[in-house]
mmCIF file of C-alpha atoms in Angstrom:
data_model
loop_
_atom_site.group_PDB
_atom_site.id
_atom_site.type_symbol
_atom_site.label_atom_id
_atom_site.label_comp_id
_atom_site.label_asym_id
_atom_site.label_seq_id
_atom_site.Cartn_x
_atom_site.Cartn_y
_atom_site.Cartn_z
ATOM 1 C CA UNK A 1471 82.455 104.337 93.180
ATOM 2 C CA UNK A 1472 80.653 101.101 92.435
ATOM 3 C CA UNK A 1473 78.267 102.831 90.052
ATOM 4 C CA UNK A 1474 81.252 104.069 88.099
ATOM 5 C CA UNK A 1475 82.609 100.547 87.869
ATOM 6 C CA UNK A 1476 79.645 98.635 86.506
ATOM 7 C CA UNK A 1477 76.815 101.153 86.385
ATOM 8 C CA UNK A 1478 75.133 102.432 83.291
ATOM 9 C CA UNK A 1479 73.798 99.112 82.067
ATOM 10 C CA UNK A 1480 70.323 97.789 82.107
ATOM 11 C CA UNK A 1481 67.574 98.938 84.358
ATOM 12 C CA UNK A 1482 65.175 96.627 85.983
ATOM 13 C CA UNK A 1483 64.455 95.715 89.551
ATOM 14 C CA UNK A 1484 68.088 95.313 90.629
ATOM 15 C CA UNK A 1485 69.319 98.650 89.282
ATOM 16 C CA UNK A 1486 68.265 100.769 92.253
ATOM 17 C CA UNK A 1487 70.613 102.206 94.876
ATOM 18 C CA UNK A 1488 70.068 99.212 97.147
ATOM 19 C CA UNK A 1489 69.611 96.574 94.428
ATOM 20 C CA UNK A 1490 71.671 93.473 93.885
ATOM 21 C CA UNK A 1491 73.725 95.214 91.196
ATOM 22 C CA UNK A 1492 75.056 97.711 93.780
ATOM 23 C CA UNK A 1493 76.145 94.909 96.094
ATOM 24 C CA UNK A 1494 77.758 93.042 93.216
ATOM 25 C CA UNK A 1495 79.472 96.204 92.057
ATOM 26 C CA UNK A 1496 80.854 96.843 95.547
ATOM 27 C CA UNK A 1497 82.147 93.260 95.720
ATOM 28 C CA UNK A 1498 83.815 93.573 92.306
ATOM 29 C CA UNK A 1499 85.470 96.833 93.400
ATOM 30 C CA UNK A 1500 86.707 95.195 96.608
ATOM 31 C CA UNK A 1501 88.132 92.227 94.699
ATOM 32 C CA UNK A 1502 89.814 94.539 92.171
ATOM 33 C CA UNK A 1503 91.553 96.433 94.989
ATOM 34 C CA UNK A 1504 92.702 93.180 96.604
ATOM 35 C CA UNK A 1505 94.052 91.781 93.333
ATOM 36 C CA UNK A 1506 95.792 95.065 92.517
ATOM 37 C CA UNK A 1507 97.555 95.108 95.906
ATOM 38 C CA UNK A 1508 98.481 91.416 95.672
ATOM 39 C CA UNK A 1509 99.846 91.928 92.147
ATOM 40 C CA UNK A 1510 102.066 94.734 93.393
ATOM 41 C CA UNK A 1511 103.199 92.798 96.482
ATOM 42 C CA UNK A 1512 104.104 89.636 94.573
ATOM 43 C CA UNK A 1513 105.937 91.710 91.940
ATOM 44 C CA UNK A 1514 107.997 93.522 94.566
ATOM 45 C CA UNK A 1515 108.672 90.277 96.423
ATOM 46 C CA UNK A 1516 109.775 88.546 93.250
ATOM 47 C CA UNK A 1517 112.200 91.246 92.109
ATOM 48 C CA UNK A 1518 113.652 92.005 95.534
ATOM 49 C CA UNK A 1519 114.230 88.335 96.298
ATOM 50 C CA UNK A 1520 115.898 87.811 92.903
ATOM 51 C CA UNK A 1521 118.192 90.805 93.358
ATOM 52 C CA UNK A 1522 119.132 89.727 96.878
ATOM 53 C CA UNK A 1523 119.757 86.142 95.724
ATOM 54 C CA UNK A 1524 122.027 87.301 92.910
ATOM 55 C CA UNK A 1525 124.055 89.664 95.085
ATOM 56 C CA UNK A 1526 124.346 87.287 98.054
ATOM 57 C CA UNK A 1527 125.246 84.341 95.805
ATOM 58 C CA UNK A 1528 127.948 86.396 94.101
ATOM 59 C CA UNK A 1529 129.500 87.383 97.434
ATOM 60 C CA UNK A 1530 129.401 83.787 98.712
ATOM 61 C CA UNK A 1531 130.953 82.488 95.480
ATOM 62 C CA UNK A 1532 133.720 85.111 95.518
ATOM 63 C CA UNK A 1533 134.656 84.873 99.187
ATOM 64 C CA UNK A 1534 138.237 83.732 98.517
ATOM 65 C CA UNK A 1535 138.860 86.523 96.027
ATOM 66 C CA UNK A 1536 137.312 89.129 98.315
ATOM 67 C CA UNK A 1537 139.578 88.239 101.225
ATOM 68 C CA UNK A 1538 142.641 89.726 99.544
ATOM 69 C CA UNK A 1539 140.985 92.843 98.121
ATOM 70 C CA UNK A 1540 138.994 95.832 99.221
ATOM 71 C CA UNK A 1541 135.924 93.667 99.830
ATOM 72 C CA UNK A 1542 137.585 91.868 102.721
ATOM 73 C CA UNK A 1543 134.947 93.077 105.161
ATOM 74 C CA UNK A 1544 132.370 90.995 103.271
ATOM 75 C CA UNK A 1545 134.195 87.741 103.998
ATOM 76 C CA UNK A 1546 132.975 87.695 107.598
ATOM 77 C CA UNK A 1547 129.392 87.891 106.274
ATOM 78 C CA UNK A 1548 129.751 84.868 103.963
ATOM 79 C CA UNK A 1549 128.199 82.310 106.402
ATOM 80 C CA UNK A 1550 125.213 84.589 107.007
ATOM 81 C CA UNK A 1551 124.822 85.303 103.294
ATOM 82 C CA UNK A 1552 125.029 81.577 102.503
ATOM 83 C CA UNK A 1553 122.179 80.994 104.950
ATOM 84 C CA UNK A 1554 120.195 83.861 103.410
ATOM 85 C CA UNK A 1555 120.671 82.327 99.951
ATOM 86 C CA UNK A 1556 119.471 78.925 101.182
ATOM 87 C CA UNK A 1557 116.418 80.367 102.959
ATOM 88 C CA UNK A 1558 115.452 82.659 100.070
ATOM 89 C CA UNK A 1559 115.801 79.821 97.596
ATOM 90 C CA UNK A 1560 113.551 77.618 99.727
ATOM 91 C CA UNK A 1561 110.965 80.398 100.131
ATOM 92 C CA UNK A 1562 111.051 81.183 96.423
ATOM 93 C CA UNK A 1563 110.494 77.521 95.585
ATOM 94 C CA UNK A 1564 107.646 77.241 98.085
ATOM 95 C CA UNK A 1565 105.839 80.561 97.487
ATOM 96 C CA UNK A 1566 106.520 80.856 93.741
ATOM 97 C CA UNK A 1567 106.205 84.660 93.685
ATOM 98 C CA UNK A 1568 106.756 84.913 89.925
ATOM 99 C CA UNK A 1569 103.882 82.546 89.118
ATOM 100 C CA UNK A 1570 101.662 84.228 91.715
ATOM 101 C CA UNK A 1571 102.506 87.647 90.320
ATOM 102 C CA UNK A 1572 101.664 86.564 86.776
ATOM 103 C CA UNK A 1573 98.467 84.868 87.932
ATOM 104 C CA UNK A 1574 97.298 87.906 89.867
ATOM 105 C CA UNK A 1575 98.054 90.139 86.856
ATOM 106 C CA UNK A 1576 95.995 87.878 84.584
ATOM 107 C CA UNK A 1577 93.088 87.809 87.038
ATOM 108 C CA UNK A 1578 93.263 91.574 87.560
ATOM 109 C CA UNK A 1579 93.213 92.186 83.808
ATOM 110 C CA UNK A 1580 90.330 89.751 83.305
ATOM 111 C CA UNK A 1581 88.377 91.510 86.039
ATOM 112 C CA UNK A 1582 89.056 94.910 84.427
ATOM 113 C CA UNK A 1583 87.713 93.504 81.150
ATOM 114 C CA UNK A 1584 84.635 92.183 82.957
ATOM 115 C CA UNK A 1585 84.043 95.618 84.501
ATOM 116 C CA UNK A 1586 84.168 97.232 81.061
ATOM 117 C CA UNK A 1587 81.786 94.645 79.637
ATOM 118 C CA UNK A 1588 79.522 95.202 82.648
ATOM 119 C CA UNK A 1589 79.277 98.874 81.776
ATOM 120 C CA UNK A 1590 78.361 98.070 78.206
ATOM 121 C CA UNK A 1591 75.560 95.591 78.254
ATOM 122 C CA UNK A 1592 75.931 92.630 80.604
ATOM 123 C CA UNK A 1593 72.907 92.066 82.772
ATOM 124 C CA UNK A 1594 73.382 91.865 86.531
ATOM 125 C CA UNK A 1595 72.912 88.087 86.402
ATOM 126 C CA UNK A 1596 75.455 87.641 83.585
ATOM 127 C CA UNK A 1597 77.899 89.876 85.444
ATOM 128 C CA UNK A 1598 77.420 87.884 88.659
ATOM 129 C CA UNK A 1599 77.919 84.546 86.891
ATOM 130 C CA UNK A 1600 81.071 85.673 85.079
ATOM 131 C CA UNK A 1601 82.472 87.273 88.233
ATOM 132 C CA UNK A 1602 81.835 84.107 90.222
ATOM 133 C CA UNK A 1603 83.539 81.990 87.548
ATOM 134 C CA UNK A 1604 86.510 84.379 87.377
ATOM 135 C CA UNK A 1605 86.907 84.380 91.155
ATOM 136 C CA UNK A 1606 86.742 80.564 91.221
ATOM 137 C CA UNK A 1607 89.405 80.247 88.481
ATOM 138 C CA UNK A 1608 91.590 82.803 90.272
ATOM 139 C CA UNK A 1609 91.414 80.908 93.549
ATOM 140 C CA UNK A 1610 92.069 77.545 91.907
ATOM 141 C CA UNK A 1611 95.049 78.837 89.962
ATOM 142 C CA UNK A 1612 96.623 81.381 92.321
ATOM 143 C CA UNK A 1613 95.512 80.634 95.860
ATOM 144 C CA UNK A 1614 94.758 76.952 96.350
ATOM 145 C CA UNK A 1615 96.525 73.997 94.827
ATOM 146 C CA UNK A 1616 94.795 70.724 94.028
ATOM 147 C CA UNK A 1617 94.576 68.475 97.061
ATOM 148 C CA UNK A 1618 96.176 65.539 95.285
ATOM 149 C CA UNK A 1619 99.253 67.558 94.374
ATOM 150 C CA UNK A 1620 99.798 69.285 97.670
ATOM 151 C CA UNK A 1621 98.570 66.832 100.274
ATOM 152 C CA UNK A 1622 98.762 63.344 98.743
ATOM 153 C CA UNK A 1623 98.094 61.489 101.995
ATOM 154 C CA UNK A 1624 95.015 63.554 102.757
ATOM 155 C CA UNK A 1625 93.647 62.931 99.259
ATOM 156 C CA UNK A 1626 94.279 59.206 99.597
ATOM 157 C CA UNK A 1627 92.690 59.193 103.054
ATOM 158 C CA UNK A 1628 89.564 61.047 101.928
ATOM 159 C CA UNK A 1629 89.241 58.749 98.903
ATOM 160 C CA UNK A 1630 89.313 55.738 101.212
ATOM 161 C CA UNK A 1631 86.601 57.084 103.527
#
């Protein structure tokens, strides 16, 4: 599988079955699978949470009108739905699934482009350097947040020491 991903370029000492290019290719394949799964998961999380927020908010907002109609059974669920709306809103604000989903899609697409370029002329060293830079950008943008923005006291403490 890894030969299919980045194989077919160059020769040289690292092009053998156990060379560095094979290990790099396997790592790129592993990262592509992880980013594909994460892209899907964040997309599903984003859309399901939005749909649930819209429906639950509508029921909570219409509780007085529902009491007199056929939706009267929903009125007893209003306190629970109000809590669900509050919790989902907090989780959405904290996790930012839409931004994560977009970031993972961008990283996945950039990695797919790197794989194609790896098949068509990048040396193993160039491929490794670009993959390392892409992984670093992905982690900075989509996984970790800058210390000063997320943990201001820790950043101030470490600056003082």
